[in-house]
Amino acid sequence: MVPLVAQITVSHYLVVGAVLFVTGAVCMATKRNILGVLMGVELVLNGANVNFIAFGSPFLREHHLGLDGQLIAVFVIVLAAAEAAVALAIALNFYNNHTTIDVDRAEDLKG
Amino acid sequence: MESLPVLLGLAVLAPLASFFVILLLGPSLGHGGKSAAYVAIGAIVLAGLLSFISLGIWLANHWPEAPHDDHHAAASEHAGDAHEGESQNAKSAHDSHASEGVAGDSHAASHHGSTPPKVSGEYYVLAKIGDLQLSISYYIDSLTIAMFCMVTLIASCIHVYATGYMHDELHDITDHEAHTADGEHVHRPGRFHRFFQYLSLFCFSMLGLVLAGNVLMVFVFWELVGICSYFLIGFYIERKSATNAANKAFIVNRVGDFGMIIGLMAIWSSLGTFAFDELFEAVRPGPSHVLQTPDGMVYASAQDRVRDIARELGPDATPDQLETAIQERATTENWRNVGPDGKAPGYGYWLLIVAGVGIFCGCVGKSAQFPLHVWLPDAMEGPTPVSALVHSATMVAAGVYLAARFYPFFAPEVLFVIAIVGAITLFMAATIAITATDIKRVLAYSTISQLGYMMLAIGMGGWLAGVMHLVTHAFFKSLLFLCSGSVIHAVHTNEMPEMGGLIKKMPWTAYTMLIGCLAIAGAGIPFVIGLSGYYSKDAILEQGHLFMTTNPGWGAVFFWAAAGGAAITAFYMFRMWYMTFLGKPRNHHRYDHAHESPWSMVAPLVILAVFAVGVAWPIPFSSLRLSTLLEQARPAGGLNDMQGVLVNMVWPNEHDSHAASHVIPATLIAFGTALSGILLATMFYVWQPHLAGEVRQQFSPIHRFLVNKWWFDELYDWIFVKPTHVVSGVAARFDRNWIDWIVDGSAKVTRRFAYGWEWLADRVVVDGFVNVFAGWMYSLGLATRRVQRGNLREYVLFILVGALVLFVVISIFRVTYAGGS
């Protein structure tokens, strides 16, 4: 089976989603810049989105029931936008108060 | 006739409505509460109108017949020719009755056997238990209607009078007779509306009492009247003497009511009904209406025999069989007339006496008869309109009314008791009135004395005489009281030695009061015409004379007590009038300030004076007059001669007293005694004023005895009040020393126990558990807080590791248990 001409299956999507997810997670865990962390978050969300799209594929269903996976993906995008807005606002305030956006310096809520 | 219950019911309720209006709106009724008086007057005048309409309806249906022989109208004829025939008739009647006694009385029964016209029924049934029934009912006969007219008329006059008399109460008042703890005079807001509120409630109670169709209802209104009296005597509540008098009236009345309750229980437990018509039918069954012990009382007191019969029949007998057997045995063995020891009185007769005396006990308390008369003189602490309405004309008359209403129920022995009590009361109170110097107390003792007359009349079988005196006395006594109130209003004192010569200052009061004095003395031209008291008092003396001829011993006592009382009555009434209005002013300061009362007080005096003169007069060209109207209400069988069972006396037929052989001596004696009393008073207080002082010194022990009111108050103080104080002192000490010790001790023990229990249960168990649990939670929190370091990247790591761990765990779970897939 030649990879380049082989039919693209759900598994391929899942692999792409997993890669995106892991990349995002690692990005979140390693970046000290809050903007980097936010980017990681976006990657994780989009990794999940790819999974939803994949599971929404008509090939997994006997009857074409519709766009469930795609709809959830749209919701996730909307939520991600909202979340990004809130997070950026926090980031801006954080910068205003501490003149930095290094997440390691954010220890005010430490137990 | 069907409208009578409605009309009279409305007449009863009108004052009640007024009471509630004043109670709820009170001082906010315009002009500082003055409109309260208009509300009350409106209500009582409405009640009066309804009463007189009822009287009209009654007369339209039952026009009174002319009596067989009315002595006052036709006495001059009797004096000459009819003498022998009448006396012979009376004699033969007497003979036949003496032999027949209680059992048979066919002669009188055949003539007077019909039941009196009446309207009775129920407004509302309160409770029904098997055959027993309690209800709000009415019993209307001509006595009821006469009482309604009398009460509402007098009450209307007194309401109007009170608007003038009580006008001080419209503003704030400084009471000079009441002191606060620091010796100041009491200063208080006026209570004008309160006074009229109580008056309205009183009128409601009195009218309800008269309308009542059963004894229980009478008892309820009886108590309502008593509580109104209590409120009104204690109207000047800041005065110690007023509150004491109010308490005294209430407590003394309780003593009488206790007897009444015993009577009620005797009736209820043996006869099972309170309704007047059922009771009278049970005691005097038609058609002869001869008094007999009712079946219920016979069976109730023959318990032993009934039990024996029940044993003979065995447990299987039905109630009906038992009842038939009892009735048979009662008839064959003649339980009614043969008692347990084989002699008269029969079974149940004592119960009948107990019931009658018990009811009479209530009358003794309410009508201030010996020995419970002590409250009435003290009740003069109330405002004078109250004395006039409540303590002379109406409430105290309620006792006489009940005695008259219950007349058919009274066995001869009970009548004997009533007559003795009445005779003692009338004589004792009359003697005390001689020496009293407080103008209202003279009238109070006079009231007691006159009530004694009524009781004596009823006790001697003179039903009509007693009831007539009740009505006429109400008019002239309320007149006298209102006159005395007018005097007090003018001179601001009750003491007659401070008065004198007032006739120039207040002629209206003086002359109306003179009319009242003449009426109560029974003044009149013998055999022709007289004031109202002339008719009723002579009727009593005639009955007394008749009673004396049938029962020489006791009859003489009763008759001469009544005749002597009449002389004393005339004496003390004119003594009062002379001391107040004639002679020289004894206190110039008071005399100078005296003035005639306003028209609102004088007008009622004039109206009442008119009635005091003419209430007993025959209406020209008709058979209608007070006596014939009341005659209609005479209880069925009330004209039978009665033979006592325990006392060997005969109660004669009242109609026999109209024979000329009784009318002539009685009238002459009444005239003579009244005239001698008036002359004696004139001699002592007008012609020879110094004589009074000399006589007082000559008979100083008697004078002291009378001034101290026969030492009744001291006697009761010694017999009842002092021992009660001793007992209550001992009880109080026992309370303080023993009961308190026990209570305190048990409280201490409880406290100790509570402390111990608190330590064990609360501190150790509950607190311990809570604290241990909280400690756990605290250390758990301490342990887990370390994880929260605030490092964002670390949290992300935790999430990832957690997700990984979950993944692994779920995978293992699926592989191991769910068999994988």
mmCIF file of C-alpha atoms in Angstrom, chain B residues 74 79 111-112 145 163 237 280 398 435 484 531 542 577 593 717 760:
data_model
loop_
_atom_site.group_PDB
_atom_site.id
_atom_site.type_symbol
_atom_site.label_atom_id
_atom_site.label_comp_id
_atom_site.label_asym_id
_atom_site.label_seq_id
_atom_site.Cartn_x
_atom_site.Cartn_y
_atom_site.Cartn_z
ATOM 1 C CA ALA B 74 -115.779 49.065 93.979
ATOM 2 C CA ALA B 79 -117.952 48.113 102.543
ATOM 3 C CA HIS B 111 -112.509 28.322 88.213
ATOM 4 C CA HIS B 112 -108.942 29.241 87.443
ATOM 5 C CA ILE B 145 -94.302 42.657 78.280
ATOM 6 C CA THR B 163 -76.250 62.844 79.836
ATOM 7 C CA ILE B 237 -62.231 52.689 89.794
ATOM 8 C CA PHE B 280 -94.462 24.228 84.999
ATOM 9 C CA ALA B 398 -84.757 40.660 88.647
ATOM 10 C CA THR B 435 -80.753 56.469 111.087
ATOM 11 C CA SER B 484 -81.371 62.447 95.114
ATOM 12 C CA LEU B 531 -100.689 57.112 94.095
ATOM 13 C CA GLU B 542 -104.694 42.626 102.092
ATOM 14 C CA TRP B 577 -87.365 64.862 102.448
ATOM 15 C CA HIS B 593 -73.779 77.057 95.357
ATOM 16 C CA ASP B 717 -66.370 40.360 108.890
ATOM 17 C CA LEU B 760 -21.383 14.773 79.623
#
